[in-house]
């Protein structure tokens, strides 16, 4: 148990000294989860202390923490927080509590794959460990730390593989937030920018505001600016005209899911940028951990596209901006075909060109 | 003077019985200008009665009336309202008042070309007419009516030339508001839709919300829905993925300025749609009166692009959505090269293909 207690937030690499951490464990076995409340950004930088599962559940539900990797880590810590008070119970009762709290947290955002995955992983180590509550619990916290540390390391590796793509004086366009705020540190699409910045390279980032939820304006601009990286926010639809004016050198975006042939689902608006980048001969990169590949899906046509509530379009501006009888269409994602993607930056390396054969070989499997 | 007094709003064609008029003269010589307050749409349909130049000035300044043709007509009537009280003054004093009120109104939006043009036109008829104040004033009001009637007729002709492009069951994508609300009636890009609707054709319109000022969500959706046309609002950046899904048959947009070679400046985001339309082999039409052509400008590279205030991006949602130290870029327009435009729908006819030679021939000039 001593190793767990000695774990400190400093064991996790930090994106930039000036950038508040997305989430971290504060203290030892009697510690708490500290979450940056992303709903209050960029106006206020508020860290939410979580000492029980209900606070973590609410934070996930209300998008105070968002981004698949960050949600997974928050849930892993939430499971530790929710079971701490049961440590003195007999082993069976403790494990029952683990299952109950995991079920509870899993309901905060049922479709978030990383949420279920992280909860399963922490639950599994508890069940595999011999001993009573305190021993199991310490192992769970240690596993949560491991999930956090691995996420940060994986993101940093993406950045190290991608940084060379950003030239001195380069102008990079990105969409939505696939940044440090979506992960424990560094992010995916933004990680190459952080590493290039560490290496002393000067460059500019253009961030689409990303309607309807404005993750580009609210989050990407916040984290890059806080880290001292030059960033300019654009309304969606401006990017193509910057490409026309030769003011964009490359596009880097994240991914929600990548099919076996490289077709990539990402935040709505990504495909429009990919088409414009191809029209102007500008490289278009996707940055994502290898866990984003879903080799069970042959191509993008098989990726279901979530339709979100009209309200995000209709009432996104504090007041009703769409006439009542007009309809709204609010797809959450679009799919960019592999043929429009120059390369995919993963923690293993740069995958280029993006073809089913190359992806299959990359993962050393039959695909 | 009798002819002027007999003029009624019914002399101007109405876009649709259920759609409130953008602006019209109510009553005779002692009448007033009624303006639909577009800043309150779509939540409230409020008509603003204007009985003096100051009310019209404020309405133009605050974008209660917007769209180049509508602004021109509002200013013409505003000049009549502002000089009515001077009718009993000697001719010279009356004409001095005309110049003063025209200067005053012209300052409401200094860069609006139609504003200055309409004021010059009404001022000129006053000066060319013989007689005293009441005679001159009646001639001015008659000229304002003529400007309004001509605008509506020109827009209707655009619709008549463009309606055949919309097939039964067609899906049309548009951007911003180049509709009845930007003109006296029918609009430009939306006019083919109104005429096709009159002809009994069923079709669907997709309207980009059009950040930063949301003219698509607030105005295009309002006027099409009020007229019984099926309309769905999209966040900017969604259109390309609808094209990918083969859910768009054609794109029709308006224009702010068209160069001698057909390059077209229009609301920011238009170019992105044109690139996507070309990528998917979808026809892309511009609809505009022939007065939008500026043959003194050889190509789009010579059209200056207005940069608007950061605030529209930074604080467009009632609260600050961009981190303070991040910058914003807010170009008002972009330029779509003629090569991406399938045809230009004018009041004279459909100009297709869009080339300098064809435009020069179309206007019967050396270009």
PDB file of N, CA and C in Angstrom, chain A residues 42 206 209 211-212 214 217-218 221-222 225 230-238 240-242 244 268-269 271-272 275-276 279-280 313 316-317 320-323 325-329 331 334-335 337 340, chain B residues 42 206 209 211-212 214 217-218 221-222 225 230-238 240-242 244 268-269 271-272 275-276 279-280 313 316-317 320-323 325-329 331 334-335 337 340:
ATOM      1  N   UNK A  42     -13.914  29.654 -20.545  1.00  0.00           N
ATOM      2  CA  UNK A  42     -12.634  30.230 -20.152  1.00  0.00           C
ATOM      3  C   UNK A  42     -12.762  31.335 -19.099  1.00  0.00           C
ATOM      4  N   UNK A 206      -4.626  28.086 -35.493  1.00  0.00           N
ATOM      5  CA  UNK A 206      -5.974  28.599 -35.725  1.00  0.00           C
ATOM      6  C   UNK A 206      -6.947  27.537 -35.223  1.00  0.00           C
ATOM      7  N   UNK A 209     -14.037  27.611 -33.756  1.00  0.00           N
ATOM      8  CA  UNK A 209     -14.783  27.698 -32.485  1.00  0.00           C
ATOM      9  C   UNK A 209     -15.582  26.418 -32.223  1.00  0.00           C
ATOM     10  N   UNK A 211     -18.986  25.005 -33.371  1.00  0.00           N
ATOM     11  CA  UNK A 211     -20.388  24.907 -32.973  1.00  0.00           C
ATOM     12  C   UNK A 211     -20.808  23.451 -33.033  1.00  0.00           C
ATOM     13  N   UNK A 212     -21.785  23.037 -32.212  1.00  0.00           N
ATOM     14  CA  UNK A 212     -22.575  23.893 -31.327  1.00  0.00           C
ATOM     15  C   UNK A 212     -21.993  24.110 -29.924  1.00  0.00           C
ATOM     16  N   UNK A 214     -18.815  24.747 -28.911  1.00  0.00           N
ATOM     17  CA  UNK A 214     -17.733  25.728 -28.803  1.00  0.00           C
ATOM     18  C   UNK A 214     -16.488  25.232 -28.091  1.00  0.00           C
ATOM     19  N   UNK A 217     -13.365  27.330 -29.162  1.00  0.00           N
ATOM     20  CA  UNK A 217     -13.265  28.676 -28.580  1.00  0.00           C
ATOM     21  C   UNK A 217     -13.023  28.589 -27.073  1.00  0.00           C
ATOM     22  N   UNK A 218     -13.796  27.752 -26.406  1.00  0.00           N
ATOM     23  CA  UNK A 218     -13.758  27.720 -24.947  1.00  0.00           C
ATOM     24  C   UNK A 218     -12.546  26.983 -24.401  1.00  0.00           C
ATOM     25  N   UNK A 221      -8.606  27.216 -27.286  1.00  0.00           N
ATOM     26  CA  UNK A 221      -7.993  28.546 -27.183  1.00  0.00           C
ATOM     27  C   UNK A 221      -7.488  28.777 -25.756  1.00  0.00           C
ATOM     28  N   UNK A 222      -8.255  28.331 -24.775  1.00  0.00           N
ATOM     29  CA  UNK A 222      -7.834  28.509 -23.378  1.00  0.00           C
ATOM     30  C   UNK A 222      -6.525  27.794 -23.106  1.00  0.00           C
ATOM     31  N   UNK A 225      -3.472  29.184 -25.216  1.00  0.00           N
ATOM     32  CA  UNK A 225      -3.089  30.526 -24.761  1.00  0.00           C
ATOM     33  C   UNK A 225      -2.433  30.449 -23.384  1.00  0.00           C
ATOM     34  N   UNK A 230       0.677  30.798 -29.571  1.00  0.00           N
ATOM     35  CA  UNK A 230      -0.115  31.779 -30.308  1.00  0.00           C
ATOM     36  C   UNK A 230      -1.352  31.103 -30.899  1.00  0.00           C
ATOM     37  N   UNK A 231      -2.537  31.583 -30.516  1.00  0.00           N
ATOM     38  CA  UNK A 231      -3.763  30.926 -30.996  1.00  0.00           C
ATOM     39  C   UNK A 231      -4.810  31.972 -31.378  1.00  0.00           C
ATOM     40  N   UNK A 232      -5.485  31.717 -32.480  1.00  0.00           N
ATOM     41  CA  UNK A 232      -6.517  32.608 -33.002  1.00  0.00           C
ATOM     42  C   UNK A 232      -7.779  31.792 -33.247  1.00  0.00           C
ATOM     43  N   UNK A 233      -8.898  32.268 -32.741  1.00  0.00           N
ATOM     44  CA  UNK A 233     -10.165  31.553 -32.895  1.00  0.00           C
ATOM     45  C   UNK A 233     -10.888  32.038 -34.154  1.00  0.00           C
ATOM     46  N   UNK A 234     -11.453  31.097 -34.880  1.00  0.00           N
ATOM     47  CA  UNK A 234     -12.205  31.364 -36.106  1.00  0.00           C
ATOM     48  C   UNK A 234     -13.603  30.799 -35.969  1.00  0.00           C
ATOM     49  N   UNK A 235     -14.577  31.460 -36.545  1.00  0.00           N
ATOM     50  CA  UNK A 235     -15.871  30.806 -36.710  1.00  0.00           C
ATOM     51  C   UNK A 235     -15.691  29.653 -37.702  1.00  0.00           C
ATOM     52  N   UNK A 236     -16.481  28.605 -37.508  1.00  0.00           N
ATOM     53  CA  UNK A 236     -16.425  27.466 -38.432  1.00  0.00           C
ATOM     54  C   UNK A 236     -16.772  27.989 -39.828  1.00  0.00           C
ATOM     55  N   UNK A 237     -16.054  27.564 -40.823  1.00  0.00           N
ATOM     56  CA  UNK A 237     -16.334  28.021 -42.181  1.00  0.00           C
ATOM     57  C   UNK A 237     -15.343  29.073 -42.645  1.00  0.00           C
ATOM     58  N   UNK A 238     -14.507  29.579 -41.735  1.00  0.00           N
ATOM     59  CA  UNK A 238     -13.490  30.570 -42.117  1.00  0.00           C
ATOM     60  C   UNK A 238     -12.233  29.867 -42.629  1.00  0.00           C
ATOM     61  N   UNK A 240     -11.470  27.487 -44.676  1.00  0.00           N
ATOM     62  CA  UNK A 240     -11.251  27.291 -46.116  1.00  0.00           C
ATOM     63  C   UNK A 240     -10.707  28.557 -46.766  1.00  0.00           C
ATOM     64  N   UNK A 241     -11.209  29.720 -46.328  1.00  0.00           N
ATOM     65  CA  UNK A 241     -10.718  30.945 -46.967  1.00  0.00           C
ATOM     66  C   UNK A 241      -9.298  31.278 -46.507  1.00  0.00           C
ATOM     67  N   UNK A 242      -8.910  30.837 -45.314  1.00  0.00           N
ATOM     68  CA  UNK A 242      -7.501  30.991 -44.919  1.00  0.00           C
ATOM     69  C   UNK A 242      -6.608  30.081 -45.762  1.00  0.00           C
ATOM     70  N   UNK A 244      -7.247  29.208 -48.799  1.00  0.00           N
ATOM     71  CA  UNK A 244      -7.220  29.868 -50.108  1.00  0.00           C
ATOM     72  C   UNK A 244      -6.157  30.965 -50.124  1.00  0.00           C
ATOM     73  N   UNK A 268     -18.247  17.008 -35.786  1.00  0.00           N
ATOM     74  CA  UNK A 268     -18.873  17.573 -36.978  1.00  0.00           C
ATOM     75  C   UNK A 268     -18.112  18.836 -37.423  1.00  0.00           C
ATOM     76  N   UNK A 269     -17.870  18.929 -38.714  1.00  0.00           N
ATOM     77  CA  UNK A 269     -17.100  20.053 -39.261  1.00  0.00           C
ATOM     78  C   UNK A 269     -15.711  19.630 -39.700  1.00  0.00           C
ATOM     79  N   UNK A 271     -14.900  16.979 -41.541  1.00  0.00           N
ATOM     80  CA  UNK A 271     -14.903  16.564 -42.954  1.00  0.00           C
ATOM     81  C   UNK A 271     -14.802  17.767 -43.888  1.00  0.00           C
ATOM     82  N   UNK A 272     -15.516  18.830 -43.547  1.00  0.00           N
ATOM     83  CA  UNK A 272     -15.472  20.048 -44.346  1.00  0.00           C
ATOM     84  C   UNK A 272     -14.036  20.576 -44.462  1.00  0.00           C
ATOM     85  N   UNK A 275     -11.971  18.242 -46.817  1.00  0.00           N
ATOM     86  CA  UNK A 275     -12.259  18.506 -48.231  1.00  0.00           C
ATOM     87  C   UNK A 275     -11.520  19.777 -48.679  1.00  0.00           C
ATOM     88  N   UNK A 276     -11.585  20.812 -47.847  1.00  0.00           N
ATOM     89  CA  UNK A 276     -10.920  22.075 -48.193  1.00  0.00           C
ATOM     90  C   UNK A 276      -9.405  21.897 -48.247  1.00  0.00           C
ATOM     91  N   UNK A 279      -8.534  20.242 -51.465  1.00  0.00           N
ATOM     92  CA  UNK A 279      -8.695  21.188 -52.580  1.00  0.00           C
ATOM     93  C   UNK A 279      -7.484  22.104 -52.708  1.00  0.00           C
ATOM     94  N   UNK A 280      -6.883  22.439 -51.559  1.00  0.00           N
ATOM     95  CA  UNK A 280      -5.755  23.382 -51.572  1.00  0.00           C
ATOM     96  C   UNK A 280      -4.400  22.685 -51.467  1.00  0.00           C
ATOM     97  N   UNK A 313     -28.447  23.732 -31.143  1.00  0.00           N
ATOM     98  CA  UNK A 313     -28.443  24.657 -32.284  1.00  0.00           C
ATOM     99  C   UNK A 313     -29.437  25.794 -32.020  1.00  0.00           C
ATOM    100  N   UNK A 316     -28.438  27.725 -28.416  1.00  0.00           N
ATOM    101  CA  UNK A 316     -27.034  27.730 -27.997  1.00  0.00           C
ATOM    102  C   UNK A 316     -26.530  29.091 -27.562  1.00  0.00           C
ATOM    103  N   UNK A 317     -27.270  30.136 -27.878  1.00  0.00           N
ATOM    104  CA  UNK A 317     -26.766  31.488 -27.642  1.00  0.00           C
ATOM    105  C   UNK A 317     -27.504  32.171 -26.506  1.00  0.00           C
ATOM    106  N   UNK A 320     -33.421  31.984 -28.010  1.00  0.00           N
ATOM    107  CA  UNK A 320     -33.817  31.146 -29.137  1.00  0.00           C
ATOM    108  C   UNK A 320     -33.441  31.838 -30.436  1.00  0.00           C
ATOM    109  N   UNK A 321     -32.559  31.205 -31.205  1.00  0.00           N
ATOM    110  CA  UNK A 321     -32.076  31.868 -32.422  1.00  0.00           C
ATOM    111  C   UNK A 321     -32.659  31.253 -33.684  1.00  0.00           C
ATOM    112  N   UNK A 322     -33.446  30.199 -33.555  1.00  0.00           N
ATOM    113  CA  UNK A 322     -34.047  29.559 -34.722  1.00  0.00           C
ATOM    114  C   UNK A 322     -35.565  29.689 -34.613  1.00  0.00           C
ATOM    115  N   UNK A 323     -36.188  30.111 -35.709  1.00  0.00           N
ATOM    116  CA  UNK A 323     -37.650  30.242 -35.713  1.00  0.00           C
ATOM    117  C   UNK A 323     -38.284  28.921 -35.287  1.00  0.00           C
ATOM    118  N   UNK A 325     -40.824  27.089 -35.961  1.00  0.00           N
ATOM    119  CA  UNK A 325     -41.319  26.047 -36.850  1.00  0.00           C
ATOM    120  C   UNK A 325     -40.232  25.484 -37.759  1.00  0.00           C
ATOM    121  N   UNK A 326     -39.055  26.104 -37.773  1.00  0.00           N
ATOM    122  CA  UNK A 326     -37.951  25.545 -38.554  1.00  0.00           C
ATOM    123  C   UNK A 326     -37.360  24.370 -37.780  1.00  0.00           C
ATOM    124  N   UNK A 327     -36.875  23.380 -38.498  1.00  0.00           N
ATOM    125  CA  UNK A 327     -36.231  22.254 -37.836  1.00  0.00           C
ATOM    126  C   UNK A 327     -34.733  22.502 -37.710  1.00  0.00           C
ATOM    127  N   UNK A 328     -34.070  21.670 -36.906  1.00  0.00           N
ATOM    128  CA  UNK A 328     -32.616  21.741 -36.786  1.00  0.00           C
ATOM    129  C   UNK A 328     -32.064  20.343 -36.983  1.00  0.00           C
ATOM    130  N   UNK A 329     -30.865  20.272 -37.502  1.00  0.00           N
ATOM    131  CA  UNK A 329     -30.178  18.996 -37.652  1.00  0.00           C
ATOM    132  C   UNK A 329     -28.869  19.162 -36.885  1.00  0.00           C
ATOM    133  N   UNK A 331     -25.975  16.704 -36.079  1.00  0.00           N
ATOM    134  CA  UNK A 331     -25.128  15.513 -35.958  1.00  0.00           C
ATOM    135  C   UNK A 331     -23.892  15.845 -35.128  1.00  0.00           C
ATOM    136  N   UNK A 334     -18.845  13.651 -38.012  1.00  0.00           N
ATOM    137  CA  UNK A 334     -18.884  13.295 -39.418  1.00  0.00           C
ATOM    138  C   UNK A 334     -17.733  12.341 -39.664  1.00  0.00           C
ATOM    139  N   UNK A 335     -17.701  11.773 -40.851  1.00  0.00           N
ATOM    140  CA  UNK A 335     -16.676  10.781 -41.170  1.00  0.00           C
ATOM    141  C   UNK A 335     -15.820  11.295 -42.321  1.00  0.00           C
ATOM    142  N   UNK A 337     -13.139  10.322 -45.045  1.00  0.00           N
ATOM    143  CA  UNK A 337     -12.584   9.103 -45.640  1.00  0.00           C
ATOM    144  C   UNK A 337     -11.056   9.109 -45.605  1.00  0.00           C
ATOM    145  N   UNK A 340      -8.706  11.222 -47.798  1.00  0.00           N
ATOM    146  CA  UNK A 340      -8.443  12.648 -47.556  1.00  0.00           C
ATOM    147  C   UNK A 340      -7.467  12.873 -46.399  1.00  0.00           C
TER     148      UNK A 340
ATOM    149  N   UNK B  42     -35.917  35.648 -34.319  1.00  0.00           N
ATOM    150  CA  UNK B  42     -37.239  35.122 -34.647  1.00  0.00           C
ATOM    151  C   UNK B  42     -38.205  35.131 -33.456  1.00  0.00           C
ATOM    152  N   UNK B 206     -31.942  23.632 -46.606  1.00  0.00           N
ATOM    153  CA  UNK B 206     -31.040  23.571 -45.464  1.00  0.00           C
ATOM    154  C   UNK B 206     -30.361  24.927 -45.361  1.00  0.00           C
ATOM    155  N   UNK B 209     -26.527  28.187 -40.151  1.00  0.00           N
ATOM    156  CA  UNK B 209     -26.880  29.215 -39.165  1.00  0.00           C
ATOM    157  C   UNK B 209     -26.095  30.510 -39.398  1.00  0.00           C
ATOM    158  N   UNK B 211     -22.556  31.787 -38.509  1.00  0.00           N
ATOM    159  CA  UNK B 211     -21.855  32.582 -37.517  1.00  0.00           C
ATOM    160  C   UNK B 211     -21.037  33.658 -38.228  1.00  0.00           C
ATOM    161  N   UNK B 212     -20.773  34.807 -37.593  1.00  0.00           N
ATOM    162  CA  UNK B 212     -21.103  35.096 -36.194  1.00  0.00           C
ATOM    163  C   UNK B 212     -22.484  35.698 -35.952  1.00  0.00           C
ATOM    164  N   UNK B 214     -25.529  34.916 -37.268  1.00  0.00           N
ATOM    165  CA  UNK B 214     -26.654  33.966 -37.287  1.00  0.00           C
ATOM    166  C   UNK B 214     -27.812  34.371 -38.197  1.00  0.00           C
ATOM    167  N   UNK B 217     -29.900  31.240 -39.207  1.00  0.00           N
ATOM    168  CA  UNK B 217     -30.795  30.702 -38.165  1.00  0.00           C
ATOM    169  C   UNK B 217     -31.920  31.685 -37.863  1.00  0.00           C
ATOM    170  N   UNK B 218     -31.560  32.950 -37.700  1.00  0.00           N
ATOM    171  CA  UNK B 218     -32.525  33.934 -37.232  1.00  0.00           C
ATOM    172  C   UNK B 218     -33.472  34.392 -38.341  1.00  0.00           C
ATOM    173  N   UNK B 221     -34.324  31.017 -41.751  1.00  0.00           N
ATOM    174  CA  UNK B 221     -35.250  30.001 -41.230  1.00  0.00           C
ATOM    175  C   UNK B 221     -36.600  30.637 -40.924  1.00  0.00           C
ATOM    176  N   UNK B 222     -36.575  31.844 -40.379  1.00  0.00           N
ATOM    177  CA  UNK B 222     -37.829  32.529 -40.056  1.00  0.00           C
ATOM    178  C   UNK B 222     -38.669  32.764 -41.304  1.00  0.00           C
ATOM    179  N   UNK B 225     -39.820  29.434 -43.100  1.00  0.00           N
ATOM    180  CA  UNK B 225     -40.813  28.715 -42.296  1.00  0.00           C
ATOM    181  C   UNK B 225     -42.146  29.473 -42.299  1.00  0.00           C
ATOM    182  N   UNK B 230     -40.309  24.091 -46.228  1.00  0.00           N
ATOM    183  CA  UNK B 230     -39.610  23.193 -45.310  1.00  0.00           C
ATOM    184  C   UNK B 230     -38.161  23.654 -45.152  1.00  0.00           C
ATOM    185  N   UNK B 231     -37.773  23.982 -43.931  1.00  0.00           N
ATOM    186  CA  UNK B 231     -36.413  24.491 -43.726  1.00  0.00           C
ATOM    187  C   UNK B 231     -35.804  23.884 -42.464  1.00  0.00           C
ATOM    188  N   UNK B 232     -34.527  23.529 -42.579  1.00  0.00           N
ATOM    189  CA  UNK B 232     -33.777  22.921 -41.479  1.00  0.00           C
ATOM    190  C   UNK B 232     -32.489  23.707 -41.284  1.00  0.00           C
ATOM    191  N   UNK B 233     -32.223  24.093 -40.055  1.00  0.00           N
ATOM    192  CA  UNK B 233     -31.025  24.875 -39.757  1.00  0.00           C
ATOM    193  C   UNK B 233     -29.872  23.945 -39.374  1.00  0.00           C
ATOM    194  N   UNK B 234     -28.690  24.269 -39.896  1.00  0.00           N
ATOM    195  CA  UNK B 234     -27.462  23.515 -39.642  1.00  0.00           C
ATOM    196  C   UNK B 234     -26.413  24.436 -39.058  1.00  0.00           C
ATOM    197  N   UNK B 235     -25.595  23.925 -38.167  1.00  0.00           N
ATOM    198  CA  UNK B 235     -24.397  24.681 -37.817  1.00  0.00           C
ATOM    199  C   UNK B 235     -23.495  24.721 -39.055  1.00  0.00           C
ATOM    200  N   UNK B 236     -22.727  25.815 -39.165  1.00  0.00           N
ATOM    201  CA  UNK B 236     -21.791  25.931 -40.280  1.00  0.00           C
ATOM    202  C   UNK B 236     -20.808  24.760 -40.189  1.00  0.00           C
ATOM    203  N   UNK B 237     -20.513  24.137 -41.292  1.00  0.00           N
ATOM    204  CA  UNK B 237     -19.579  23.013 -41.271  1.00  0.00           C
ATOM    205  C   UNK B 237     -20.283  21.676 -41.377  1.00  0.00           C
ATOM    206  N   UNK B 238     -21.604  21.684 -41.265  1.00  0.00           N
ATOM    207  CA  UNK B 238     -22.371  20.436 -41.401  1.00  0.00           C
ATOM    208  C   UNK B 238     -22.666  20.151 -42.881  1.00  0.00           C
ATOM    209  N   UNK B 240     -21.067  20.109 -45.679  1.00  0.00           N
ATOM    210  CA  UNK B 240     -20.204  19.202 -46.451  1.00  0.00           C
ATOM    211  C   UNK B 240     -20.563  17.747 -46.178  1.00  0.00           C
ATOM    212  N   UNK B 241     -20.898  17.425 -44.929  1.00  0.00           N
ATOM    213  CA  UNK B 241     -21.204  16.022 -44.645  1.00  0.00           C
ATOM    214  C   UNK B 241     -22.577  15.635 -45.195  1.00  0.00           C
ATOM    215  N   UNK B 242     -23.491  16.612 -45.333  1.00  0.00           N
ATOM    216  CA  UNK B 242     -24.756  16.317 -46.020  1.00  0.00           C
ATOM    217  C   UNK B 242     -24.502  16.062 -47.512  1.00  0.00           C
ATOM    218  N   UNK B 244     -21.787  14.814 -48.722  1.00  0.00           N
ATOM    219  CA  UNK B 244     -21.160  13.483 -48.744  1.00  0.00           C
ATOM    220  C   UNK B 244     -22.226  12.389 -48.711  1.00  0.00           C
ATOM    221  N   UNK B 268     -18.856  35.264 -45.189  1.00  0.00           N
ATOM    222  CA  UNK B 268     -17.836  34.286 -44.813  1.00  0.00           C
ATOM    223  C   UNK B 268     -18.476  32.898 -44.620  1.00  0.00           C
ATOM    224  N   UNK B 269     -17.827  31.900 -45.166  1.00  0.00           N
ATOM    225  CA  UNK B 269     -18.346  30.529 -45.115  1.00  0.00           C
ATOM    226  C   UNK B 269     -18.871  30.064 -46.459  1.00  0.00           C
ATOM    227  N   UNK B 271     -17.344  30.317 -49.394  1.00  0.00           N
ATOM    228  CA  UNK B 271     -16.274  29.654 -50.157  1.00  0.00           C
ATOM    229  C   UNK B 271     -16.127  28.186 -49.740  1.00  0.00           C
ATOM    230  N   UNK B 272     -16.218  27.951 -48.436  1.00  0.00           N
ATOM    231  CA  UNK B 272     -16.114  26.584 -47.926  1.00  0.00           C
ATOM    232  C   UNK B 272     -17.186  25.690 -48.555  1.00  0.00           C
ATOM    233  N   UNK B 275     -16.281  24.984 -52.301  1.00  0.00           N
ATOM    234  CA  UNK B 275     -15.247  23.949 -52.422  1.00  0.00           C
ATOM    235  C   UNK B 275     -15.864  22.568 -52.205  1.00  0.00           C
ATOM    236  N   UNK B 276     -16.713  22.458 -51.177  1.00  0.00           N
ATOM    237  CA  UNK B 276     -17.345  21.165 -50.885  1.00  0.00           C
ATOM    238  C   UNK B 276     -18.281  20.751 -52.024  1.00  0.00           C
ATOM    239  N   UNK B 279     -16.221  19.406 -54.813  1.00  0.00           N
ATOM    240  CA  UNK B 279     -15.686  18.080 -54.450  1.00  0.00           C
ATOM    241  C   UNK B 279     -16.728  16.992 -54.678  1.00  0.00           C
ATOM    242  N   UNK B 280     -17.998  17.342 -54.449  1.00  0.00           N
ATOM    243  CA  UNK B 280     -19.063  16.345 -54.564  1.00  0.00           C
ATOM    244  C   UNK B 280     -19.829  16.432 -55.889  1.00  0.00           C
ATOM    245  N   UNK B 313     -17.196  37.242 -32.394  1.00  0.00           N
ATOM    246  CA  UNK B 313     -16.755  35.863 -32.161  1.00  0.00           C
ATOM    247  C   UNK B 313     -16.627  35.606 -30.654  1.00  0.00           C
ATOM    248  N   UNK B 316     -20.304  36.440 -28.786  1.00  0.00           N
ATOM    249  CA  UNK B 316     -21.521  36.261 -29.561  1.00  0.00           C
ATOM    250  C   UNK B 316     -22.601  35.477 -28.832  1.00  0.00           C
ATOM    251  N   UNK B 317     -22.231  34.809 -27.744  1.00  0.00           N
ATOM    252  CA  UNK B 317     -23.175  33.909 -27.085  1.00  0.00           C
ATOM    253  C   UNK B 317     -23.647  34.460 -25.749  1.00  0.00           C
ATOM    254  N   UNK B 320     -18.574  35.514 -22.488  1.00  0.00           N
ATOM    255  CA  UNK B 320     -17.285  35.447 -23.178  1.00  0.00           C
ATOM    256  C   UNK B 320     -16.911  33.989 -23.414  1.00  0.00           C
ATOM    257  N   UNK B 321     -16.796  33.596 -24.677  1.00  0.00           N
ATOM    258  CA  UNK B 321     -16.542  32.183 -24.970  1.00  0.00           C
ATOM    259  C   UNK B 321     -15.119  31.926 -25.434  1.00  0.00           C
ATOM    260  N   UNK B 322     -14.326  32.977 -25.585  1.00  0.00           N
ATOM    261  CA  UNK B 322     -12.938  32.810 -26.025  1.00  0.00           C
ATOM    262  C   UNK B 322     -12.022  33.300 -24.906  1.00  0.00           C
ATOM    263  N   UNK B 323     -11.012  32.496 -24.574  1.00  0.00           N
ATOM    264  CA  UNK B 323     -10.054  32.889 -23.536  1.00  0.00           C
ATOM    265  C   UNK B 323      -9.472  34.260 -23.859  1.00  0.00           C
ATOM    266  N   UNK B 325      -6.709  35.847 -23.663  1.00  0.00           N
ATOM    267  CA  UNK B 325      -5.448  36.108 -24.347  1.00  0.00           C
ATOM    268  C   UNK B 325      -5.408  35.517 -25.756  1.00  0.00           C
ATOM    269  N   UNK B 326      -6.406  34.716 -26.105  1.00  0.00           N
ATOM    270  CA  UNK B 326      -6.465  34.198 -27.476  1.00  0.00           C
ATOM    271  C   UNK B 326      -6.991  35.301 -28.380  1.00  0.00           C
ATOM    272  N   UNK B 327      -6.527  35.301 -29.624  1.00  0.00           N
ATOM    273  CA  UNK B 327      -7.024  36.289 -30.572  1.00  0.00           C
ATOM    274  C   UNK B 327      -8.215  35.716 -31.344  1.00  0.00           C
ATOM    275  N   UNK B 328      -8.912  36.582 -32.059  1.00  0.00           N
ATOM    276  CA  UNK B 328     -10.002  36.137 -32.925  1.00  0.00           C
ATOM    277  C   UNK B 328      -9.784  36.756 -34.298  1.00  0.00           C
ATOM    278  N   UNK B 329     -10.245  36.052 -35.310  1.00  0.00           N
ATOM    279  CA  UNK B 329     -10.192  36.582 -36.668  1.00  0.00           C
ATOM    280  C   UNK B 329     -11.630  36.552 -37.153  1.00  0.00           C
ATOM    281  N   UNK B 331     -13.323  37.793 -40.428  1.00  0.00           N
ATOM    282  CA  UNK B 331     -13.581  38.385 -41.747  1.00  0.00           C
ATOM    283  C   UNK B 331     -15.077  38.323 -42.055  1.00  0.00           C
ATOM    284  N   UNK B 334     -15.885  36.201 -47.824  1.00  0.00           N
ATOM    285  CA  UNK B 334     -14.820  35.492 -48.526  1.00  0.00           C
ATOM    286  C   UNK B 334     -15.127  35.581 -50.015  1.00  0.00           C
ATOM    287  N   UNK B 335     -14.173  35.150 -50.825  1.00  0.00           N
ATOM    288  CA  UNK B 335     -14.335  35.261 -52.278  1.00  0.00           C
ATOM    289  C   UNK B 335     -14.331  33.866 -52.889  1.00  0.00           C
ATOM    290  N   UNK B 337     -14.052  31.820 -56.234  1.00  0.00           N
ATOM    291  CA  UNK B 337     -13.625  32.045 -57.623  1.00  0.00           C
ATOM    292  C   UNK B 337     -14.689  31.566 -58.613  1.00  0.00           C
ATOM    293  N   UNK B 340     -15.556  27.923 -59.495  1.00  0.00           N
ATOM    294  CA  UNK B 340     -16.356  27.048 -58.628  1.00  0.00           C
ATOM    295  C   UNK B 340     -17.853  27.355 -58.722  1.00  0.00           C
TER     296      UNK B 340
END
